[in-house]
XYZ file of C-alpha atoms in Angstrom:
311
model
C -48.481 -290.412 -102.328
C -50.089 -290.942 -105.625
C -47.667 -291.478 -108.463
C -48.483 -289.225 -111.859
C -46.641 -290.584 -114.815
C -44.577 -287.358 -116.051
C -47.013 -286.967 -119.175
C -50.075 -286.377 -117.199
C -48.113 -283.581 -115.481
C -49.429 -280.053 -117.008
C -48.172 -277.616 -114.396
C -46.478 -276.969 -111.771
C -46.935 -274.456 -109.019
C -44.714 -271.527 -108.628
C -45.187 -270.906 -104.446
C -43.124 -267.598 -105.040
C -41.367 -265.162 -101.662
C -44.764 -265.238 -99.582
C -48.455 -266.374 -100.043
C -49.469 -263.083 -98.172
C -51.454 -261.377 -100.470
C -50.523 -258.081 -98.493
C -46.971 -258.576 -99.737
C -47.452 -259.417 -103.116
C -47.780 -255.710 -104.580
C -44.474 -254.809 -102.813
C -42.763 -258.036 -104.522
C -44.236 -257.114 -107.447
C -42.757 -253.603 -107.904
C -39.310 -254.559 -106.346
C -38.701 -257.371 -108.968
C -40.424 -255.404 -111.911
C -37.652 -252.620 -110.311
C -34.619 -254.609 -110.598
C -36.090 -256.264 -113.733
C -35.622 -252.795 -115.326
C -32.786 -251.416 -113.658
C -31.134 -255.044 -114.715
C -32.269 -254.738 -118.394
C -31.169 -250.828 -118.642
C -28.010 -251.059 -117.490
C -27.060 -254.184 -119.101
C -27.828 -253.127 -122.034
C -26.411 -249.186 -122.214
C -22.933 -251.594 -121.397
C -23.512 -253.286 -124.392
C -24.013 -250.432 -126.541
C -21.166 -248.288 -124.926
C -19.049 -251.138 -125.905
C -20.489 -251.244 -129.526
C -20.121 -247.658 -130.264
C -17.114 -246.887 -128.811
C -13.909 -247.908 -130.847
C -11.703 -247.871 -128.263
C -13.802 -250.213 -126.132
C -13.049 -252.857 -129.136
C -11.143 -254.763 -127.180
C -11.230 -258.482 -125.939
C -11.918 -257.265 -122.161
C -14.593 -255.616 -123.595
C -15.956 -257.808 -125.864
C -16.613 -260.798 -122.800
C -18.040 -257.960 -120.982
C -20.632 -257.100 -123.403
C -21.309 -260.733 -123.305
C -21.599 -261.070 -119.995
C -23.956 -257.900 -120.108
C -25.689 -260.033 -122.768
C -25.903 -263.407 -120.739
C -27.405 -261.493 -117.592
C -30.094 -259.648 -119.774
C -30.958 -263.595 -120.704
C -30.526 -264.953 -117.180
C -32.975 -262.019 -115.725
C -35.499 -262.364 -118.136
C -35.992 -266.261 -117.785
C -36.828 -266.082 -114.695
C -38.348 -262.649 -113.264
C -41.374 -261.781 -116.118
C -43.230 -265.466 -115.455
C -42.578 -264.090 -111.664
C -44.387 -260.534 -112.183
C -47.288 -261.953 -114.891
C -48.110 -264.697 -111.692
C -48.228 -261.917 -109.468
C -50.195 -259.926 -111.764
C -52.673 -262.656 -112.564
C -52.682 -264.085 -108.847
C -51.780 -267.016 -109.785
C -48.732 -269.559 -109.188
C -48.947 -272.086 -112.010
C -46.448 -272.822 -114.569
C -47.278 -275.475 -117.046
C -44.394 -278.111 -117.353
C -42.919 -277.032 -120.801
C -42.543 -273.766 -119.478
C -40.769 -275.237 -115.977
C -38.495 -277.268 -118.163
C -37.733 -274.563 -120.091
C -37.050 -272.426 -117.632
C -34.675 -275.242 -116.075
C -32.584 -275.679 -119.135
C -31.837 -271.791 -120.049
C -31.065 -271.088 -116.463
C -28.094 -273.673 -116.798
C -27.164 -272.399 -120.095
C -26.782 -268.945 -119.042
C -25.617 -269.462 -115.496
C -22.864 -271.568 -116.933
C -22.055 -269.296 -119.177
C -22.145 -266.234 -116.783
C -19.154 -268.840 -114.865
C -17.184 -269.352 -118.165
C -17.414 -265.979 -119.105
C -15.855 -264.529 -115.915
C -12.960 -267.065 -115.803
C -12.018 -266.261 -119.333
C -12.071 -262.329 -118.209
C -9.571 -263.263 -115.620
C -6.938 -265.238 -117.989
C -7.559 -261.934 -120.031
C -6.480 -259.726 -117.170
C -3.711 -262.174 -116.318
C -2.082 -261.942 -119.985
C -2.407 -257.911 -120.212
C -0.745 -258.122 -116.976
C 1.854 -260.599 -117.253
C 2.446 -260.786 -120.468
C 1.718 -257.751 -122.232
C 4.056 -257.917 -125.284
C 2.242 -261.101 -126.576
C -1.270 -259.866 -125.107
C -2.137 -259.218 -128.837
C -1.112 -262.336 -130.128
C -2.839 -264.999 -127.252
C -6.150 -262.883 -127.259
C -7.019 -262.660 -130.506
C -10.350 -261.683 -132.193
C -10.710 -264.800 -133.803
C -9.685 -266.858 -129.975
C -11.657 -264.837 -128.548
C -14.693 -265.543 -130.385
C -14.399 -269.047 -130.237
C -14.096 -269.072 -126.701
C -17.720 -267.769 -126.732
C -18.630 -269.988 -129.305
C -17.387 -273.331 -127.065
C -18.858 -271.363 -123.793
C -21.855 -271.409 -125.311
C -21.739 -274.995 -126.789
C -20.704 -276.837 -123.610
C -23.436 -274.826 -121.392
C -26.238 -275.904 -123.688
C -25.135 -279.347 -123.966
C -24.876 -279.550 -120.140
C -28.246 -277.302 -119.746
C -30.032 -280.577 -122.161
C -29.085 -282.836 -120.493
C -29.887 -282.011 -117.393
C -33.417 -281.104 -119.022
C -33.638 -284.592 -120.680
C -32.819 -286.857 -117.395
C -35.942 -284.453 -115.655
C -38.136 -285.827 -118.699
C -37.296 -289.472 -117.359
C -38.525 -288.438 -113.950
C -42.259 -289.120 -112.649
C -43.553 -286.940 -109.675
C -45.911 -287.384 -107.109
C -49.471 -285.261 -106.631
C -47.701 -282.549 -104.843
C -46.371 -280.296 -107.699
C -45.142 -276.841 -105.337
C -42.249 -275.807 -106.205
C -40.763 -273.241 -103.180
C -38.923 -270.998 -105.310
C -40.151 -268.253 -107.804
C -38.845 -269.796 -110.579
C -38.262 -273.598 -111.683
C -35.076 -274.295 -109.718
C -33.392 -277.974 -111.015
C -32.931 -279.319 -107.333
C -36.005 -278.380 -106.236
C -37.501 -280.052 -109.039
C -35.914 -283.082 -108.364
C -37.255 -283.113 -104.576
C -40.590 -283.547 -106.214
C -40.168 -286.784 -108.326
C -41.406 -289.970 -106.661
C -39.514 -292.061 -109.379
C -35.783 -292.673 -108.438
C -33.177 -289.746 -108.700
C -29.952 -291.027 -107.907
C -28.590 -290.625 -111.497
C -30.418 -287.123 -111.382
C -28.482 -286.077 -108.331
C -25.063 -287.697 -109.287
C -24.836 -285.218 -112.677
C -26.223 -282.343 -110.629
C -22.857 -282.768 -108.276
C -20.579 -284.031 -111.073
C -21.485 -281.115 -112.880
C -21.623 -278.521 -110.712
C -18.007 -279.431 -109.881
C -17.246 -279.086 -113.299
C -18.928 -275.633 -114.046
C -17.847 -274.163 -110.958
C -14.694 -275.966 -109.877
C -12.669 -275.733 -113.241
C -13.828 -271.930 -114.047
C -13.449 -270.846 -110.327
C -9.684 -272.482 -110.440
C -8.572 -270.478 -113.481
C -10.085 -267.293 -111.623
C -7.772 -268.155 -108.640
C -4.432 -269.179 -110.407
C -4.957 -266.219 -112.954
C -5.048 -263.609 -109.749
C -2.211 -265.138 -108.138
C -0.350 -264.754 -111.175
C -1.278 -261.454 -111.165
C -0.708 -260.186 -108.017
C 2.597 -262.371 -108.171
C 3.571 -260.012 -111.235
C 2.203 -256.707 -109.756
C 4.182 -256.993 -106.119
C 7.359 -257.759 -108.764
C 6.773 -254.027 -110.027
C 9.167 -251.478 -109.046
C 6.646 -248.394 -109.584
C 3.720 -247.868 -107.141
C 2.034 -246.218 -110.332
C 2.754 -249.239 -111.913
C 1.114 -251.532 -109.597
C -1.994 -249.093 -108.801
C -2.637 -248.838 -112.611
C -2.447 -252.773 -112.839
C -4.563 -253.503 -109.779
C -7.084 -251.062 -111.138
C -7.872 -252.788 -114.357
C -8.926 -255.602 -112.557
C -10.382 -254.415 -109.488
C -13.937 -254.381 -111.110
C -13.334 -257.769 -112.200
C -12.274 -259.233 -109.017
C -15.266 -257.902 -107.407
C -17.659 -258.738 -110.283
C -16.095 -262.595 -109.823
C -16.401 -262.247 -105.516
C -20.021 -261.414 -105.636
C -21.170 -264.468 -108.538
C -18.699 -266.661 -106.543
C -19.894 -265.440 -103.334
C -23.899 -265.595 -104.038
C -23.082 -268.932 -105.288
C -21.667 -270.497 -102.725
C -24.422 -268.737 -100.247
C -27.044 -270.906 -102.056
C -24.784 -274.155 -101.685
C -24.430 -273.593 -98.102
C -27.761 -272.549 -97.288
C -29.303 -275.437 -99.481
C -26.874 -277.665 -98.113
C -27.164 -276.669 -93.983
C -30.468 -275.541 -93.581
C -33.993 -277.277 -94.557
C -35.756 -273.410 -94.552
C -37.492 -272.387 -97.442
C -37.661 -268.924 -97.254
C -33.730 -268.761 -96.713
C -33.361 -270.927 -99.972
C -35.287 -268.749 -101.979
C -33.659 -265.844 -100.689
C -30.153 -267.220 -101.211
C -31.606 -268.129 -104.404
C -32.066 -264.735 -105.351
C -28.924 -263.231 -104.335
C -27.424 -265.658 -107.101
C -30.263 -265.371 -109.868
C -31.130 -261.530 -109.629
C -28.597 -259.164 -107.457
C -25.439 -259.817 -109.249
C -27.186 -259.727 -112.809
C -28.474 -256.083 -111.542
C -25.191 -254.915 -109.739
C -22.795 -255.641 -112.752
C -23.215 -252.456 -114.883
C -22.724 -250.714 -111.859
C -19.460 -252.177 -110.871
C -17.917 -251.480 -114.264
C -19.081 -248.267 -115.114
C -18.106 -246.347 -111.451
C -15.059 -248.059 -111.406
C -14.075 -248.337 -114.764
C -12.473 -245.048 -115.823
C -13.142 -245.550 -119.896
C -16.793 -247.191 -119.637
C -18.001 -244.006 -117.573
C -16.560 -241.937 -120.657
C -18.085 -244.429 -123.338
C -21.054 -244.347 -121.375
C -21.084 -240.381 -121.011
C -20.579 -240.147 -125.103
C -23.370 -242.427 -125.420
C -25.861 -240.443 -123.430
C -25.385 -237.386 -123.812
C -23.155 -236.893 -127.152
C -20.142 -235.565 -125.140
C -16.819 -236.912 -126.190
C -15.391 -239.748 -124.275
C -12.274 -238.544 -122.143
């Protein structure tokens, strides 16, 4: 195959769910759906949490940003989706693929970082509740963001600046509706052995480390709550994190469904579908999780909407 030196690249083609043009109209409205559900409810969290004073809290306050991070992790990849559809067209031009590469990791990572941190914050209200004040802090907890955010982006560049290295061949489809790093990577004729070795090093990092506080955090917790005397006691408990857990079991889950089905089976329509279990269900589901299950979102929420006082 005929090598093209990385700067005479200009786009890339986005080969999307299906080439049937039959098809396309139905995509079209169920993404541009769960676009909007994704954005609406993502973002009436974030102002419940904002308005409310009693939502001021550091649960609250990753949960907004999470909220936040899968407004930003939606909108990266679905709206080049619908225009292409719109426009019948597939191309992306290679600052835009890059682009789209690098804020992907950012806010994927962060989505991972964010929902560890939200279990260490259930495991000190739980276990140690006298000091709960004290470890979580405003201040801590801000930080935490701040470093989330820091180490994502650095990881998210450099991943984006060993692509830039990379030359690819005349076949520039990409099966996947948005630019997907692997995938990318399967298109460069030029070596990518270093390209592949961060990809694994990294995504042991990202998830591994995160994934490992969720797990020792709940077994603390469960630990603590089988400990209590009071089946009130341990109901209450197990119900401020039960929205969590499943929040954590569905990224986790998704995840690991596009690992596996990358990893086991050469199929591209099962890769892009596995895909978008992890890039667009959980990002949509999320408000819904917290606010049926969460007793004092549903009242922030119900203030917010309609005026009525929270309960």
């Amino acid at each position: 195959m005929e090598l093209i030196n990385r700067t005479a690249v200009s786009e890339f083609l986005l080969l999307g769910l299906t080439d049937d043009p039959a098809l396309q109209p139905l995509i079209f409205i169920l993404f541009l759906s769960m676009y909007l559900v994704t954005i609406l409810g993502n973002l009436l969290i974030i102002l419940a949490v904002s308005s409310d004073p009693h939502l001021h809290t550091p649960m609250y306050f990753f949960l907004s940003n999470l909220s936040f991070t899968d407004i930003c992790i939606s909108t990266t990849t679905i709206p080049k989706m619908l225009v292409n559809i719109q426009a019948h067209s597939q191309s992306i031009s290679y600052t835009s693929c890059i682009s789209q590469v690098c804020f992907v990791l950012i806010f994927g990572g962060l989505e991972s970082c964010l929902l560890a941190v939200m279990a260490y914050d259930r495991y000190v209200a739980i276990c140690q509740p006298l000091r709960y004040t004290t470890i979580m802090s405003s201040c801590l907890c801000v930080l935490l963001v701040l470093l989330f955010l820091l180490v994502t982006t650095v990881n998210a560049l450099l991943h984006s600046l060993m692509v830039l290295r990379l030359s690819f061949c005349t076949a520039l489809e990409i099966p996947h509706f948005f630019c997907e790093l692997v995938q990318l990577i399967k298109l460069a004729c030029s070596d990518t052995h270093i390209n592949t070795l961060l990809i694994y090093s990294v995504t042991s990092l990202f998830a591994g480390i995160p994934l490992s506080g969720v797990i020792f955090s709940y077994t603390q917790i469960v630990s603590s709550v089988l400990r209590m005397p009071s089946m009130d006691g341990r109901y209450k408990a197990f119900s401020t994190c039960g929205s969590h857990l499943l929040v954590v079991s569905l990224f986790y889950g998704t995840a690991f469904g596009v690992y596996m089905s990358s990893a086991v089976s050469d199929s591209t329509i099962k890769n892009v579908v596995a895909s978008m279990m992890y890039i667009v269900v959980p990002q949509m589901l999320n408000p819904f999780i917290y606010s049926l299950r969460n007793k004092e979102m549903k009242g922030a929420l119900r203030h917010l909407i309609t005026g009525m006082p929270s309960l």
